[in-house]
PDB file of C-alpha atoms in Angstrom:
ATOM      1  CA  MET A 259     -30.017   4.679 -56.427  1.00 44.00           C
ATOM      2  CA  ILE A 260     -32.481   4.190 -53.603  1.00 41.00           C
ATOM      3  CA  LYS A 261     -30.552   1.167 -52.316  1.00 47.00           C
ATOM      4  CA  ARG A 262     -27.231   3.020 -52.367  1.00 48.00           C
ATOM      5  CA  GLY A 263     -28.816   5.976 -50.662  1.00 50.00           C
ATOM      6  CA  LYS A 264     -30.142   3.826 -47.844  1.00 47.00           C
ATOM      7  CA  ASN A 265     -26.763   2.179 -47.416  1.00 50.00           C
ATOM      8  CA  LYS A 266     -25.114   5.589 -47.321  1.00 46.00           C
ATOM      9  CA  ILE A 267     -27.498   6.812 -44.617  1.00 44.00           C
ATOM     10  CA  LEU A 268     -26.987   3.642 -42.591  1.00 45.00           C
ATOM     11  CA  SER A 269     -23.249   4.107 -42.939  1.00 49.00           C
ATOM     12  CA  TYR A 270     -23.454   7.654 -41.583  1.00 44.00           C
ATOM     13  CA  ILE A 271     -25.601   6.469 -38.671  1.00 43.00           C
ATOM     14  CA  SER A 272     -23.130   3.678 -37.833  1.00 48.00           C
ATOM     15  CA  VAL A 273     -20.190   6.086 -37.864  1.00 44.00           C
ATOM     16  CA  GLY A 274     -22.127   8.493 -35.668  1.00 47.00           C
ATOM     17  CA  LEU A 275     -22.998   5.807 -33.139  1.00 43.00           C
ATOM     18  CA  LEU A 276     -19.403   4.603 -33.066  1.00 45.00           C
ATOM     19  CA  ALA A 277     -18.165   8.136 -32.394  1.00 42.00           C
ATOM     20  CA  VAL A 278     -20.655   8.564 -29.554  1.00 39.00           C
ATOM     21  CA  SER A 279     -19.596   5.206 -28.122  1.00 43.00           C
ATOM     22  CA  ILE A 280     -15.900   6.089 -28.234  1.00 39.00           C
ATOM     23  CA  PHE A 281     -16.466   9.555 -26.829  1.00 40.00           C
ATOM     24  CA  GLY A 282     -18.651   8.193 -24.055  1.00 42.00           C
ATOM     25  CA  SER A 283     -16.112   5.568 -23.034  1.00 39.00           C
ATOM     26  CA  CYS A 284     -13.251   8.083 -23.098  1.00 40.00           C
ATOM     27  CA  SER A 285     -15.183  10.547 -20.965  1.00 41.00           C
ATOM     28  CA  LYS A 286     -15.571   7.878 -18.274  1.00 62.00           C
ATOM     29  CA  THR A 287     -11.853   7.060 -18.174  1.00 82.00           C
ATOM     30  CA  GLN A 288     -10.079   8.815 -15.317  1.00 85.00           C
ATOM     31  CA  SER A 289      -6.754  10.475 -15.908  1.00 93.00           C
ATOM     32  CA  TYR A 290      -3.693   9.547 -13.852  1.00 92.00           C
ATOM     33  CA  SER A 291      -3.804  12.903 -12.064  1.00 94.00           C
ATOM     34  CA  GLU A 292      -7.444  12.302 -11.117  1.00 95.00           C
ATOM     35  CA  LEU A 293      -6.560   8.882  -9.728  1.00 95.00           C
ATOM     36  CA  LEU A 294      -3.757  10.444  -7.689  1.00 95.00           C
ATOM     37  CA  ARG A 295      -6.139  13.032  -6.250  1.00 96.00           C
ATOM     38  CA  GLU A 296      -8.561  10.272  -5.252  1.00 97.00           C
ATOM     39  CA  GLU A 297      -5.708   8.377  -3.615  1.00 97.00           C
ATOM     40  CA  GLU A 298      -4.647  11.475  -1.683  1.00 97.00           C
ATOM     41  CA  ARG A 299      -8.210  12.145  -0.556  1.00 97.00           C
ATOM     42  CA  ALA A 300      -8.689   8.592   0.703  1.00 98.00           C
ATOM     43  CA  CYS A 301      -5.377   8.581   2.597  1.00 98.00           C
ATOM     44  CA  ASN A 302      -6.079  11.951   4.201  1.00 97.00           C
ATOM     45  CA  TRP A 303      -9.447  10.639   5.334  1.00 97.00           C
ATOM     46  CA  TYR A 304      -7.904   7.501   6.820  1.00 97.00           C
ATOM     47  CA  LEU A 305      -5.093   9.308   8.638  1.00 97.00           C
ATOM     48  CA  SER A 306      -7.491  11.936   9.994  1.00 96.00           C
ATOM     49  CA  ASN A 307      -9.094   9.137  12.010  1.00 93.00           C
ATOM     50  CA  HIS A 308      -5.780   8.122  13.623  1.00 93.00           C
ATOM     51  CA  ASN A 309      -2.928   9.696  15.541  1.00 93.00           C
ATOM     52  CA  VAL A 310      -0.139  10.853  13.244  1.00 96.00           C
ATOM     53  CA  ALA A 311       3.455  11.685  14.195  1.00 96.00           C
ATOM     54  CA  LEU A 312       5.492  13.605  11.624  1.00 96.00           C
ATOM     55  CA  GLU A 313       8.812  12.627  13.206  1.00 95.00           C
ATOM     56  CA  LEU A 314      10.237   9.467  14.749  1.00 96.00           C
ATOM     57  CA  PRO A 315      11.923   9.608  18.154  1.00 95.00           C
ATOM     58  CA  GLU A 316      15.722   9.947  18.056  1.00 94.00           C
ATOM     59  CA  ASP A 317      16.061   6.612  19.824  1.00 95.00           C
ATOM     60  CA  TYR A 318      13.975   4.166  17.814  1.00 94.00           C
ATOM     61  CA  LYS A 319      13.483   2.043  20.909  1.00 93.00           C
ATOM     62  CA  ASP A 320      11.226   4.858  22.126  1.00 93.00           C
ATOM     63  CA  ILE A 321       8.770   4.264  19.282  1.00 94.00           C
ATOM     64  CA  VAL A 322       5.260   3.937  20.660  1.00 92.00           C
ATOM     65  CA  THR A 323       3.745   0.578  19.737  1.00 93.00           C
ATOM     66  CA  CYS A 324       0.266  -0.853  19.961  1.00 89.00           C
ATOM     67  CA  GLU A 325       1.585  -2.866  22.916  1.00 79.00           C
ATOM     68  CA  SER A 326       2.926   0.194  24.737  1.00 67.00           C
ATOM     69  CA  VAL A 327       1.436   0.994  28.117  1.00 53.00           C
ATOM     70  CA  ASP A 328       0.837   4.344  29.737  1.00 55.00           C
ATOM     71  CA  GLY A 329       1.600   5.379  33.295  1.00 49.00           C
ATOM     72  CA  ASN A 330      -1.498   3.596  34.548  1.00 52.00           C
ATOM     73  CA  GLY A 331      -0.482   0.316  32.948  1.00 49.00           C
ATOM     74  CA  GLU A 332      -3.180   0.546  30.287  1.00 50.00           C
ATOM     75  CA  VAL A 333      -2.452  -0.672  26.776  1.00 48.00           C
ATOM     76  CA  TRP A 334      -2.594   2.087  24.147  1.00 49.00           C
ATOM     77  CA  GLY A 335      -3.919  -0.174  21.435  1.00 55.00           C
ATOM     78  CA  GLU A 336      -4.878   1.652  18.243  1.00 59.00           C
ATOM     79  CA  ASN A 337      -3.820   4.988  19.765  1.00 78.00           C
ATOM     80  CA  ALA A 338      -0.246   4.214  18.762  1.00 91.00           C
ATOM     81  CA  PRO A 339       0.636   6.843  16.137  1.00 94.00           C
ATOM     82  CA  PHE A 340       1.314   6.408  12.470  1.00 96.00           C
ATOM     83  CA  TYR A 341       4.857   7.715  11.982  1.00 97.00           C
ATOM     84  CA  LYS A 342       5.612   9.481   8.715  1.00 98.00           C
ATOM     85  CA  LEU A 343       8.536   7.635   7.083  1.00 97.00           C
ATOM     86  CA  ASP A 344       9.338   9.769   4.036  1.00 96.00           C
ATOM     87  CA  GLU A 345       9.323  13.453   3.185  1.00 95.00           C
ATOM     88  CA  GLU A 346       6.564  13.147   0.580  1.00 95.00           C
ATOM     89  CA  GLY A 347       4.211  11.290   2.930  1.00 96.00           C
ATOM     90  CA  TYR A 348       3.848   8.170   0.809  1.00 97.00           C
ATOM     91  CA  VAL A 349       4.384   5.792   3.749  1.00 98.00           C
ATOM     92  CA  TYR A 350       3.194   5.939   7.367  1.00 98.00           C
ATOM     93  CA  MET A 351       4.068   3.281   9.924  1.00 97.00           C
ATOM     94  CA  GLN A 352       2.195   2.179  13.025  1.00 96.00           C
ATOM     95  CA  VAL A 353       4.228  -0.342  15.027  1.00 96.00           C
ATOM     96  CA  VAL A 354       2.173  -3.185  16.455  1.00 93.00           C
ATOM     97  CA  SER A 355       5.155  -4.868  18.122  1.00 94.00           C
ATOM     98  CA  ALA A 356       8.858  -4.134  17.837  1.00 95.00           C
ATOM     99  CA  ASP A 357      11.904  -6.361  18.244  1.00 96.00           C
ATOM    100  CA  PHE A 358      15.347  -4.756  18.224  1.00 96.00           C
ATOM    101  CA  GLU A 359      17.481  -7.793  19.062  1.00 95.00           C
ATOM    102  CA  GLU A 360      18.401  -8.573  15.475  1.00 96.00           C
ATOM    103  CA  MET A 361      18.237  -5.769  12.951  1.00 97.00           C
ATOM    104  CA  VAL A 362      18.211  -6.388   9.201  1.00 98.00           C
ATOM    105  CA  SER A 363      21.282  -5.453   7.147  1.00 97.00           C
ATOM    106  CA  ASN A 364      21.627  -4.749   3.432  1.00 97.00           C
ATOM    107  CA  GLY A 365      21.449  -7.991   1.452  1.00 97.00           C
ATOM    108  CA  ASP A 366      19.672  -9.961   4.183  1.00 98.00           C
ATOM    109  CA  LEU A 367      16.785 -12.190   3.213  1.00 97.00           C
ATOM    110  CA  VAL A 368      13.509 -11.310   4.900  1.00 97.00           C
ATOM    111  CA  TYR A 369      10.378 -13.430   4.900  1.00 96.00           C
ATOM    112  CA  PHE A 370       7.128 -11.599   5.508  1.00 96.00           C
ATOM    113  CA  ARG A 371       3.429 -12.209   5.787  1.00 95.00           C
ATOM    114  CA  PHE A 372       0.837  -9.575   5.063  1.00 95.00           C
ATOM    115  CA  LEU A 373      -2.828  -8.664   5.041  1.00 94.00           C
ATOM    116  CA  ARG A 374      -3.930  -5.568   3.178  1.00 95.00           C
ATOM    117  CA  GLU A 375      -7.076  -3.632   2.407  1.00 96.00           C
ATOM    118  CA  SER A 376      -7.720  -0.851  -0.069  1.00 97.00           C
ATOM    119  CA  ILE A 377      -8.036   2.487   1.720  1.00 97.00           C
ATOM    120  CA  LYS A 378      -9.980   3.782  -1.261  1.00 97.00           C
ATOM    121  CA  ASP A 379     -12.559   1.006  -0.775  1.00 97.00           C
ATOM    122  CA  LEU A 380     -12.769   1.810   2.936  1.00 96.00           C
ATOM    123  CA  TYR A 381     -13.263   5.489   2.097  1.00 97.00           C
ATOM    124  CA  GLU A 382     -16.058   4.650  -0.341  1.00 96.00           C
ATOM    125  CA  ASP A 383     -17.542   2.090   2.081  1.00 96.00           C
ATOM    126  CA  ILE A 384     -17.308  -0.777  -0.414  1.00 96.00           C
ATOM    127  CA  SER A 385     -14.568  -2.837   1.218  1.00 91.00           C
ATOM    128  CA  THR A 386     -14.850  -6.620   1.066  1.00 91.00           C
ATOM    129  CA  GLY A 387     -12.190  -7.233   3.729  1.00 91.00           C
ATOM    130  CA  PRO A 388      -8.408  -7.732   3.793  1.00 92.00           C
ATOM    131  CA  THR A 389      -6.472 -10.122   1.574  1.00 92.00           C
ATOM    132  CA  GLY A 390      -2.992 -11.608   1.829  1.00 91.00           C
ATOM    133  CA  ASN A 391      -1.124 -14.613   3.153  1.00 90.00           C
ATOM    134  CA  SER A 392      -1.008 -13.986   6.906  1.00 85.00           C
ATOM    135  CA  GLU A 393      -3.967 -16.170   7.767  1.00 75.00           C
ATOM    136  CA  TYR A 394      -4.066 -18.563   4.828  1.00 65.00           C
ATOM    137  CA  LEU A 395      -0.809 -20.458   4.440  1.00 58.00           C
ATOM    138  CA  PRO A 396      -1.620 -22.020   1.025  1.00 55.00           C
ATOM    139  CA  ASN A 397      -1.293 -18.509  -0.458  1.00 59.00           C
ATOM    140  CA  GLY A 398       2.447 -19.119  -0.260  1.00 72.00           C
ATOM    141  CA  THR A 399       5.474 -17.528   1.320  1.00 83.00           C
ATOM    142  CA  THR A 400       6.705 -14.076   0.394  1.00 93.00           C
ATOM    143  CA  SER A 401      10.191 -12.652   0.773  1.00 95.00           C
ATOM    144  CA  PHE A 402      12.609  -9.976  -0.376  1.00 97.00           C
ATOM    145  CA  VAL A 403      16.297  -9.198  -0.137  1.00 98.00           C
ATOM    146  CA  TYR A 404      16.633  -6.027   1.917  1.00 98.00           C
ATOM    147  CA  LYS A 405      17.706  -2.977  -0.127  1.00 97.00           C
ATOM    148  CA  ASN A 406      18.218  -5.066  -3.276  1.00 97.00           C
ATOM    149  CA  THR A 407      17.186  -3.134  -6.401  1.00 94.00           C
ATOM    150  CA  TYR A 408      17.872  -5.792  -9.044  1.00 96.00           C
ATOM    151  CA  LEU A 409      16.070  -9.021  -8.144  1.00 97.00           C
ATOM    152  CA  SER A 410      12.557  -9.092  -9.590  1.00 96.00           C
ATOM    153  CA  THR A 411      11.480 -11.273  -6.650  1.00 95.00           C
ATOM    154  CA  THR A 412      12.329  -8.303  -4.436  1.00 97.00           C
ATOM    155  CA  THR A 413      11.477  -5.255  -6.550  1.00 96.00           C
ATOM    156  CA  LYS A 414       7.965  -6.533  -7.312  1.00 96.00           C
ATOM    157  CA  TRP A 415       6.973  -5.760  -3.717  1.00 97.00           C
ATOM    158  CA  GLY A 416       7.992  -2.106  -3.998  1.00 96.00           C
ATOM    159  CA  THR A 417      10.179  -0.235  -1.527  1.00 97.00           C
ATOM    160  CA  GLY A 418       7.565   0.880   0.987  1.00 98.00           C
ATOM    161  CA  ILE A 419       7.225  -2.536   2.571  1.00 98.00           C
ATOM    162  CA  GLN A 420      10.957  -2.492   3.425  1.00 98.00           C
ATOM    163  CA  MET A 421      11.037   0.955   5.066  1.00 98.00           C
ATOM    164  CA  PRO A 422      10.093  -0.148   8.609  1.00 98.00           C
ATOM    165  CA  LEU A 423      13.211  -2.342   8.798  1.00 98.00           C
ATOM    166  CA  GLN A 424      15.334   0.773   9.160  1.00 97.00           C
ATOM    167  CA  TYR A 425      13.753   1.161  12.600  1.00 97.00           C
ATOM    168  CA  VAL A 426      12.668  -2.307  13.775  1.00 98.00           C
ATOM    169  CA  GLY A 427      14.151  -5.782  13.333  1.00 98.00           C
ATOM    170  CA  TYR A 428      13.128  -9.324  12.575  1.00 98.00           C
ATOM    171  CA  ASN A 429       9.997 -10.583  14.390  1.00 97.00           C
ATOM    172  CA  SER A 430       8.416  -7.140  14.325  1.00 97.00           C
ATOM    173  CA  GLU A 431       4.906  -6.333  13.142  1.00 95.00           C
ATOM    174  CA  VAL A 432       3.687  -3.083  11.627  1.00 96.00           C
ATOM    175  CA  ASN A 433       0.688  -1.489   9.966  1.00 96.00           C
ATOM    176  CA  LEU A 434       1.501   0.681   6.962  1.00 97.00           C
ATOM    177  CA  VAL A 435      -0.472   3.327   5.166  1.00 98.00           C
ATOM    178  CA  LEU A 436       1.116   2.685   1.795  1.00 98.00           C
ATOM    179  CA  LYS A 437       0.482   4.856  -1.232  1.00 98.00           C
ATOM    180  CA  SER A 438       0.887   3.361  -4.692  1.00 97.00           C
ATOM    181  CA  TYR A 439       4.171   5.166  -5.469  1.00 96.00           C
ATOM    182  CA  TYR A 440       6.009   2.828  -3.061  1.00 97.00           C
ATOM    183  CA  GLY A 441       3.538  -0.042  -3.345  1.00 97.00           C
ATOM    184  CA  PHE A 442       3.609  -3.316  -5.258  1.00 96.00           C
ATOM    185  CA  THR A 443       5.261  -2.507  -8.599  1.00 95.00           C
ATOM    186  CA  GLU A 444       2.700  -4.028 -10.962  1.00 94.00           C
ATOM    187  CA  GLU A 445      -0.104  -2.077  -9.273  1.00 94.00           C
ATOM    188  CA  GLN A 446       1.455   1.378  -9.099  1.00 95.00           C
ATOM    189  CA  SER A 447      -0.417   2.728 -12.127  1.00 93.00           C
ATOM    190  CA  TYR A 448      -3.774   2.004 -10.466  1.00 95.00           C
ATOM    191  CA  CYS A 449      -3.107   4.559  -7.697  1.00 96.00           C
ATOM    192  CA  ILE A 450      -4.698   2.413  -4.987  1.00 96.00           C
ATOM    193  CA  PRO A 451      -3.483   3.081  -1.444  1.00 97.00           C
ATOM    194  CA  TYR A 452      -3.494   0.257   1.101  1.00 98.00           C
ATOM    195  CA  ILE A 453      -3.508  -0.233   4.819  1.00 96.00           C
ATOM    196  CA  ILE A 454      -1.254  -3.256   5.117  1.00 96.00           C
ATOM    197  CA  ASN A 455      -0.269  -5.330   8.123  1.00 95.00           C
ATOM    198  CA  VAL A 456       3.216  -6.836   7.757  1.00 96.00           C
ATOM    199  CA  LYS A 457       5.103  -9.341   9.937  1.00 96.00           C
ATOM    200  CA  TYR A 458       8.834  -9.821   9.316  1.00 97.00           C
ATOM    201  CA  PHE A 459      10.680 -13.107   9.893  1.00 96.00           C
ATOM    202  CA  LYS A 460      14.256 -14.334   9.700  1.00 95.00           C
ATOM    203  CA  PRO A 461      14.867 -17.338   7.426  1.00 91.00           C
ATOM    204  CA  ILE A 462      15.649 -20.613   9.159  1.00 85.00           C
ATOM    205  CA  TYR A 463      18.460 -22.563   7.559  1.00 74.00           C
TER     206      TYR A 463
END
């Protein structure tokens, strides 16, 4: 009787500790809506430190770039605005350099190189620096077929990275504030926004 009683008590204690453990771990798990709010907060912080334009000029060749000069011949640099590219505000584009000689059409293959950094990490001051394949060639080439919605080699990059090509052509370079909704497909559920530098290239056959 005594032995069974001790076992019973130990059993109750074990169940209690397990319940506390499960409850504790669940309480630390953030909901999707909480992650979205954190993403929004980080993006608002980042954009508040830069010029933002809610509309693009009617003539896209009038887009202000980081290489634009003012009336005194001075380069604007980082003062070039981030243009809002969609109604919801998921993607903002700052044009580093623009080339309009050869625009990209539906179905065209586009090679690109990128460097990106988590805006959330920047906001929380824990960033370890940008990652990507722009400066380290062994990371491999990356490409997509413009406006293709079927190829996994294209859709995995999300749609946000393609948006600038409606306004600039091959050999252009942009910085994007890219929220997860239009970001890399396999990462969308993490709700991590990125500042991403992208350079677009035409394939050489």
